[in-house]
C-alpha cells in the first residue's frame, strides 16, 4: 500500500498530467463550498434514521507547543451554546473541570458593602458558585448511577454518571442560565477515578439517564474519524501554500471520507468493525 502524500506521487500512480493536477488543486475555480455542502447532505441521507440523532462537533488541530492555548472546550462558550439552543437543537458540550457553576438560581445584584476594601459597584451573582471538580468532592457513592452506555471494541462502556441541574452566570448579558451538568467517572487500573464534565440543554424529562450518557460518549467517534482522516486518508499531508488549494484538498478529503463511511455502512452487518485502513487495502 504505497503512500501518495503529494501531487507528484499521485500523478505518477494515476498516470495523470502533473501540471493539470497541480492546477486542479491550486488554481482552478471549482466551488469547494458547494462540494462540502453536497457531502454534508450525502452523509445525512446515508446515516440510519434514529430517534436519538445529533451533530458531533470537534476541531481538527495539531499538538500545541507551550501552555498558551486558544483550544477551550465548547461548553465554556456561553455564546456558542446559546446559538445552538436558539436553533432548537439539543447539544452536549464538554467543559473544563474548573468552570464555576451555581447549584441554585440566584439573584444578580451589587453585593452589600462590608466596610472593608473598595465599595462594590458592579453586579454579580449574590450567591457563591463552586468549581465543577470541587462539587464532586461532596458526592457519595449513592449519588452516582452505574450505566451500561454502549458496546466498544474492548467490550461494553460502563461508567458511573451523575446528573445535576445547575446555573451559569452569563456575564455579558447579566443573567443566569440553566444547564444540566453531566459528570462521568471511570475507575482506572490503579483504583483512582478519571472524570469527564459536560453541559447539555437536554433534561431528564425528555431523555433517560442512559440516553444522556450515550450522547456524552459519542464524541469518541468524531475523534476517531479525524484520526482516520489524518492517518489513513491523508488529511494532514497537504503541501499547499495557498488557502484556495487548502480548501480544495480538505473538500476532496471530505468526499473521500464519505465514500469510506458508505462502505462501512454497506458492510456493517458482516464486518461491523471495518476500518478506513481495511477499505484502503
JSON list of N, CA, C and O in Angstrom, two decimals, residues 70-103:
[
{"chain": "A", "resi": 70, "resn": "UNK", "atom": "N", "xyz": [-5.47, 28.51, 22.59]},
{"chain": "A", "resi": 70, "resn": "UNK", "atom": "CA", "xyz": [-6.75, 29.15, 22.36]},
{"chain": "A", "resi": 70, "resn": "UNK", "atom": "C", "xyz": [-7.89, 28.17, 22.38]},
{"chain": "A", "resi": 70, "resn": "UNK", "atom": "O", "xyz": [-9.03, 28.55, 22.47]},
{"chain": "A", "resi": 71, "resn": "UNK", "atom": "N", "xyz": [-7.44, 26.60, 22.23]},
{"chain": "A", "resi": 71, "resn": "UNK", "atom": "CA", "xyz": [-8.42, 25.50, 22.07]},
{"chain": "A", "resi": 71, "resn": "UNK", "atom": "C", "xyz": [-9.15, 25.17, 23.37]},
{"chain": "A", "resi": 71, "resn": "UNK", "atom": "O", "xyz": [-8.83, 24.26, 24.07]},
{"chain": "A", "resi": 72, "resn": "UNK", "atom": "N", "xyz": [-10.25, 26.04, 23.86]},
{"chain": "A", "resi": 72, "resn": "UNK", "atom": "CA", "xyz": [-11.07, 25.77, 25.05]},
{"chain": "A", "resi": 72, "resn": "UNK", "atom": "C", "xyz": [-12.17, 24.78, 24.69]},
{"chain": "A", "resi": 72, "resn": "UNK", "atom": "O", "xyz": [-12.51, 24.59, 23.54]},
{"chain": "A", "resi": 73, "resn": "UNK", "atom": "N", "xyz": [-12.78, 24.13, 25.73]},
{"chain": "A", "resi": 73, "resn": "UNK", "atom": "CA", "xyz": [-13.90, 23.24, 25.49]},
{"chain": "A", "resi": 73, "resn": "UNK", "atom": "C", "xyz": [-15.12, 24.06, 25.09]},
{"chain": "A", "resi": 73, "resn": "UNK", "atom": "O", "xyz": [-15.35, 25.14, 25.59]},
{"chain": "A", "resi": 74, "resn": "UNK", "atom": "N", "xyz": [-15.94, 23.50, 24.18]},
{"chain": "A", "resi": 74, "resn": "UNK", "atom": "CA", "xyz": [-17.05, 24.27, 23.63]},
{"chain": "A", "resi": 74, "resn": "UNK", "atom": "C", "xyz": [-18.07, 24.67, 24.69]},
{"chain": "A", "resi": 74, "resn": "UNK", "atom": "O", "xyz": [-18.73, 25.69, 24.58]},
{"chain": "A", "resi": 75, "resn": "UNK", "atom": "N", "xyz": [-18.23, 23.83, 25.72]},
{"chain": "A", "resi": 75, "resn": "UNK", "atom": "CA", "xyz": [-19.21, 24.13, 26.76]},
{"chain": "A", "resi": 75, "resn": "UNK", "atom": "C", "xyz": [-18.87, 25.37, 27.57]},
{"chain": "A", "resi": 75, "resn": "UNK", "atom": "O", "xyz": [-19.73, 25.94, 28.25]},
{"chain": "A", "resi": 76, "resn": "UNK", "atom": "N", "xyz": [-17.61, 25.81, 27.53]},
{"chain": "A", "resi": 76, "resn": "UNK", "atom": "CA", "xyz": [-17.22, 27.03, 28.23]},
{"chain": "A", "resi": 76, "resn": "UNK", "atom": "C", "xyz": [-17.70, 28.28, 27.51]},
{"chain": "A", "resi": 76, "resn": "UNK", "atom": "O", "xyz": [-17.68, 29.36, 28.08]},
{"chain": "A", "resi": 77, "resn": "UNK", "atom": "N", "xyz": [-18.08, 28.16, 26.24]},
{"chain": "A", "resi": 77, "resn": "UNK", "atom": "CA", "xyz": [-18.54, 29.30, 25.46]},
{"chain": "A", "resi": 77, "resn": "UNK", "atom": "C", "xyz": [-20.05, 29.42, 25.57]},
{"chain": "A", "resi": 77, "resn": "UNK", "atom": "O", "xyz": [-20.80, 28.65, 24.95]},
{"chain": "A", "resi": 78, "resn": "UNK", "atom": "N", "xyz": [-20.51, 30.39, 26.35]},
{"chain": "A", "resi": 78, "resn": "UNK", "atom": "CA", "xyz": [-21.96, 30.60, 26.50]},
{"chain": "A", "resi": 78, "resn": "UNK", "atom": "C", "xyz": [-22.58, 30.99, 25.17]},
{"chain": "A", "resi": 78, "resn": "UNK", "atom": "O", "xyz": [-23.67, 30.53, 24.81]},
{"chain": "A", "resi": 79, "resn": "UNK", "atom": "N", "xyz": [-21.89, 31.85, 24.41]},
{"chain": "A", "resi": 79, "resn": "UNK", "atom": "CA", "xyz": [-22.43, 32.32, 23.13]},
{"chain": "A", "resi": 79, "resn": "UNK", "atom": "C", "xyz": [-22.65, 31.14, 22.17]},
{"chain": "A", "resi": 79, "resn": "UNK", "atom": "O", "xyz": [-23.68, 31.07, 21.48]},
{"chain": "A", "resi": 80, "resn": "UNK", "atom": "N", "xyz": [-21.70, 30.22, 22.13]},
{"chain": "A", "resi": 80, "resn": "UNK", "atom": "CA", "xyz": [-21.82, 29.06, 21.24]},
{"chain": "A", "resi": 80, "resn": "UNK", "atom": "C", "xyz": [-23.01, 28.19, 21.64]},
{"chain": "A", "resi": 80, "resn": "UNK", "atom": "O", "xyz": [-23.82, 27.79, 20.80]},
{"chain": "A", "resi": 81, "resn": "UNK", "atom": "N", "xyz": [-23.12, 27.91, 22.94]},
{"chain": "A", "resi": 81, "resn": "UNK", "atom": "CA", "xyz": [-24.22, 27.06, 23.42]},
{"chain": "A", "resi": 81, "resn": "UNK", "atom": "C", "xyz": [-25.58, 27.71, 23.17]},
{"chain": "A", "resi": 81, "resn": "UNK", "atom": "O", "xyz": [-26.52, 27.05, 22.74]},
{"chain": "A", "resi": 82, "resn": "UNK", "atom": "N", "xyz": [-25.68, 29.02, 23.41]},
{"chain": "A", "resi": 82, "resn": "UNK", "atom": "CA", "xyz": [-26.95, 29.72, 23.22]},
{"chain": "A", "resi": 82, "resn": "UNK", "atom": "C", "xyz": [-27.33, 29.78, 21.74]},
{"chain": "A", "resi": 82, "resn": "UNK", "atom": "O", "xyz": [-28.51, 29.75, 21.39]},
{"chain": "A", "resi": 83, "resn": "UNK", "atom": "N", "xyz": [-26.33, 29.86, 20.86]},
{"chain": "A", "resi": 83, "resn": "UNK", "atom": "CA", "xyz": [-26.61, 29.86, 19.42]},
{"chain": "A", "resi": 83, "resn": "UNK", "atom": "C", "xyz": [-27.24, 28.54, 18.99]},
{"chain": "A", "resi": 83, "resn": "UNK", "atom": "O", "xyz": [-28.19, 28.52, 18.21]},
{"chain": "A", "resi": 84, "resn": "UNK", "atom": "N", "xyz": [-26.71, 27.43, 19.51]},
{"chain": "A", "resi": 84, "resn": "UNK", "atom": "CA", "xyz": [-27.28, 26.12, 19.19]},
{"chain": "A", "resi": 84, "resn": "UNK", "atom": "C", "xyz": [-28.68, 25.99, 19.77]},
{"chain": "A", "resi": 84, "resn": "UNK", "atom": "O", "xyz": [-29.62, 25.52, 19.11]},
{"chain": "A", "resi": 85, "resn": "UNK", "atom": "N", "xyz": [-28.84, 26.44, 21.01]},
{"chain": "A", "resi": 85, "resn": "UNK", "atom": "CA", "xyz": [-30.14, 26.35, 21.68]},
{"chain": "A", "resi": 85, "resn": "UNK", "atom": "C", "xyz": [-31.20, 27.17, 20.93]},
{"chain": "A", "resi": 85, "resn": "UNK", "atom": "O", "xyz": [-32.36, 26.74, 20.82]},
{"chain": "A", "resi": 86, "resn": "UNK", "atom": "N", "xyz": [-30.82, 28.33, 20.41]},
{"chain": "A", "resi": 86, "resn": "UNK", "atom": "CA", "xyz": [-31.76, 29.19, 19.70]},
{"chain": "A", "resi": 86, "resn": "UNK", "atom": "C", "xyz": [-32.26, 28.56, 18.40]},
{"chain": "A", "resi": 86, "resn": "UNK", "atom": "O", "xyz": [-33.31, 28.95, 17.88]},
{"chain": "A", "resi": 87, "resn": "UNK", "atom": "N", "xyz": [-31.52, 27.58, 17.87]},
{"chain": "A", "resi": 87, "resn": "UNK", "atom": "CA", "xyz": [-31.94, 26.87, 16.66]},
{"chain": "A", "resi": 87, "resn": "UNK", "atom": "C", "xyz": [-32.84, 25.67, 16.98]},
{"chain": "A", "resi": 87, "resn": "UNK", "atom": "O", "xyz": [-33.24, 24.93, 16.09]},
{"chain": "A", "resi": 88, "resn": "UNK", "atom": "N", "xyz": [-33.13, 25.49, 18.27]},
{"chain": "A", "resi": 88, "resn": "UNK", "atom": "CA", "xyz": [-33.99, 24.39, 18.67]},
{"chain": "A", "resi": 88, "resn": "UNK", "atom": "C", "xyz": [-33.31, 23.04, 18.66]},
{"chain": "A", "resi": 88, "resn": "UNK", "atom": "O", "xyz": [-33.98, 22.00, 18.58]},
{"chain": "A", "resi": 89, "resn": "UNK", "atom": "N", "xyz": [-31.97, 23.04, 18.76]},
{"chain": "A", "resi": 89, "resn": "UNK", "atom": "CA", "xyz": [-31.20, 21.80, 18.73]},
{"chain": "A", "resi": 89, "resn": "UNK", "atom": "C", "xyz": [-30.72, 21.43, 20.12]},
{"chain": "A", "resi": 89, "resn": "UNK", "atom": "O", "xyz": [-30.47, 22.28, 20.97]},
{"chain": "A", "resi": 90, "resn": "UNK", "atom": "N", "xyz": [-30.58, 20.13, 20.34]},
{"chain": "A", "resi": 90, "resn": "UNK", "atom": "CA", "xyz": [-30.03, 19.63, 21.60]},
{"chain": "A", "resi": 90, "resn": "UNK", "atom": "C", "xyz": [-28.52, 19.53, 21.47]},
{"chain": "A", "resi": 90, "resn": "UNK", "atom": "O", "xyz": [-28.01, 19.07, 20.45]},
{"chain": "A", "resi": 91, "resn": "UNK", "atom": "N", "xyz": [-27.79, 19.97, 22.48]},
{"chain": "A", "resi": 91, "resn": "UNK", "atom": "CA", "xyz": [-26.34, 19.88, 22.44]},
{"chain": "A", "resi": 91, "resn": "UNK", "atom": "C", "xyz": [-25.81, 19.16, 23.67]},
{"chain": "A", "resi": 91, "resn": "UNK", "atom": "O", "xyz": [-26.47, 19.06, 24.71]},
{"chain": "A", "resi": 92, "resn": "UNK", "atom": "N", "xyz": [-24.60, 18.65, 23.54]},
{"chain": "A", "resi": 92, "resn": "UNK", "atom": "CA", "xyz": [-23.82, 18.09, 24.64]},
{"chain": "A", "resi": 92, "resn": "UNK", "atom": "C", "xyz": [-22.41, 18.62, 24.46]},
{"chain": "A", "resi": 92, "resn": "UNK", "atom": "O", "xyz": [-21.74, 18.29, 23.48]},
{"chain": "A", "resi": 93, "resn": "UNK", "atom": "N", "xyz": [-21.96, 19.47, 25.37]},
{"chain": "A", "resi": 93, "resn": "UNK", "atom": "CA", "xyz": [-20.69, 20.18, 25.21]},
{"chain": "A", "resi": 93, "resn": "UNK", "atom": "C", "xyz": [-19.79, 19.93, 26.41]},
{"chain": "A", "resi": 93, "resn": "UNK", "atom": "O", "xyz": [-20.19, 20.12, 27.56]},
{"chain": "A", "resi": 94, "resn": "UNK", "atom": "N", "xyz": [-18.56, 19.50, 26.16]},
{"chain": "A", "resi": 94, "resn": "UNK", "atom": "CA", "xyz": [-17.60, 19.29, 27.24]},
{"chain": "A", "resi": 94, "resn": "UNK", "atom": "C", "xyz": [-17.17, 20.61, 27.84]},
{"chain": "A", "resi": 94, "resn": "UNK", "atom": "O", "xyz": [-17.10, 21.64, 27.14]},
{"chain": "A", "resi": 95, "resn": "UNK", "atom": "N", "xyz": [-16.87, 20.60, 29.13]},
{"chain": "A", "resi": 95, "resn": "UNK", "atom": "CA", "xyz": [-16.43, 21.82, 29.83]},
{"chain": "A", "resi": 95, "resn": "UNK", "atom": "C", "xyz": [-15.16, 21.53, 30.61]},
{"chain": "A", "resi": 95, "resn": "UNK", "atom": "O", "xyz": [-14.80, 20.37, 30.86]},
{"chain": "A", "resi": 96, "resn": "UNK", "atom": "N", "xyz": [-14.47, 22.59, 31.00]},
{"chain": "A", "resi": 96, "resn": "UNK", "atom": "CA", "xyz": [-13.31, 22.46, 31.86]},
{"chain": "A", "resi": 96, "resn": "UNK", "atom": "C", "xyz": [-13.76, 22.13, 33.28]},
{"chain": "A", "resi": 96, "resn": "UNK", "atom": "O", "xyz": [-14.82, 22.58, 33.73]},
{"chain": "A", "resi": 97, "resn": "UNK", "atom": "N", "xyz": [-12.95, 21.37, 33.97]},
{"chain": "A", "resi": 97, "resn": "UNK", "atom": "CA", "xyz": [-13.33, 20.93, 35.32]},
{"chain": "A", "resi": 97, "resn": "UNK", "atom": "C", "xyz": [-13.37, 22.08, 36.32]},
{"chain": "A", "resi": 97, "resn": "UNK", "atom": "O", "xyz": [-13.99, 21.97, 37.37]},
{"chain": "A", "resi": 98, "resn": "UNK", "atom": "N", "xyz": [-12.69, 23.20, 36.00]},
{"chain": "A", "resi": 98, "resn": "UNK", "atom": "CA", "xyz": [-12.66, 24.33, 36.94]},
{"chain": "A", "resi": 98, "resn": "UNK", "atom": "C", "xyz": [-13.72, 25.38, 36.65]},
{"chain": "A", "resi": 98, "resn": "UNK", "atom": "O", "xyz": [-13.69, 26.47, 37.22]},
{"chain": "A", "resi": 99, "resn": "UNK", "atom": "N", "xyz": [-14.67, 25.07, 35.76]},
{"chain": "A", "resi": 99, "resn": "UNK", "atom": "CA", "xyz": [-15.73, 26.04, 35.44]},
{"chain": "A", "resi": 99, "resn": "UNK", "atom": "C", "xyz": [-16.62, 26.25, 36.66]},
{"chain": "A", "resi": 99, "resn": "UNK", "atom": "O", "xyz": [-16.99, 25.31, 37.35]},
{"chain": "A", "resi": 100, "resn": "UNK", "atom": "N", "xyz": [-16.99, 27.51, 36.92]},
{"chain": "A", "resi": 100, "resn": "UNK", "atom": "CA", "xyz": [-17.80, 27.86, 38.09]},
{"chain": "A", "resi": 100, "resn": "UNK", "atom": "C", "xyz": [-19.27, 27.64, 37.78]},
{"chain": "A", "resi": 100, "resn": "UNK", "atom": "O", "xyz": [-19.78, 28.12, 36.76]},
{"chain": "A", "resi": 101, "resn": "UNK", "atom": "N", "xyz": [-19.96, 26.89, 38.65]},
{"chain": "A", "resi": 101, "resn": "UNK", "atom": "CA", "xyz": [-21.39, 26.65, 38.49]},
{"chain": "A", "resi": 101, "resn": "UNK", "atom": "C", "xyz": [-22.10, 27.05, 39.78]},
{"chain": "A", "resi": 101, "resn": "UNK", "atom": "O", "xyz": [-21.50, 27.15, 40.85]},
{"chain": "A", "resi": 102, "resn": "UNK", "atom": "N", "xyz": [-23.40, 27.28, 39.64]},
{"chain": "A", "resi": 102, "resn": "UNK", "atom": "CA", "xyz": [-24.24, 27.64, 40.79]},
{"chain": "A", "resi": 102, "resn": "UNK", "atom": "C", "xyz": [-25.30, 26.57, 40.95]},
{"chain": "A", "resi": 102, "resn": "UNK", "atom": "O", "xyz": [-25.99, 26.20, 39.99]},
{"chain": "A", "resi": 103, "resn": "UNK", "atom": "N", "xyz": [-25.43, 26.04, 42.16]},
{"chain": "A", "resi": 103, "resn": "UNK", "atom": "CA", "xyz": [-26.33, 24.91, 42.41]},
{"chain": "A", "resi": 103, "resn": "UNK", "atom": "C", "xyz": [-27.78, 25.33, 42.49]},
{"chain": "A", "resi": 103, "resn": "UNK", "atom": "O", "xyz": [-28.68, 24.49, 42.37]}
]
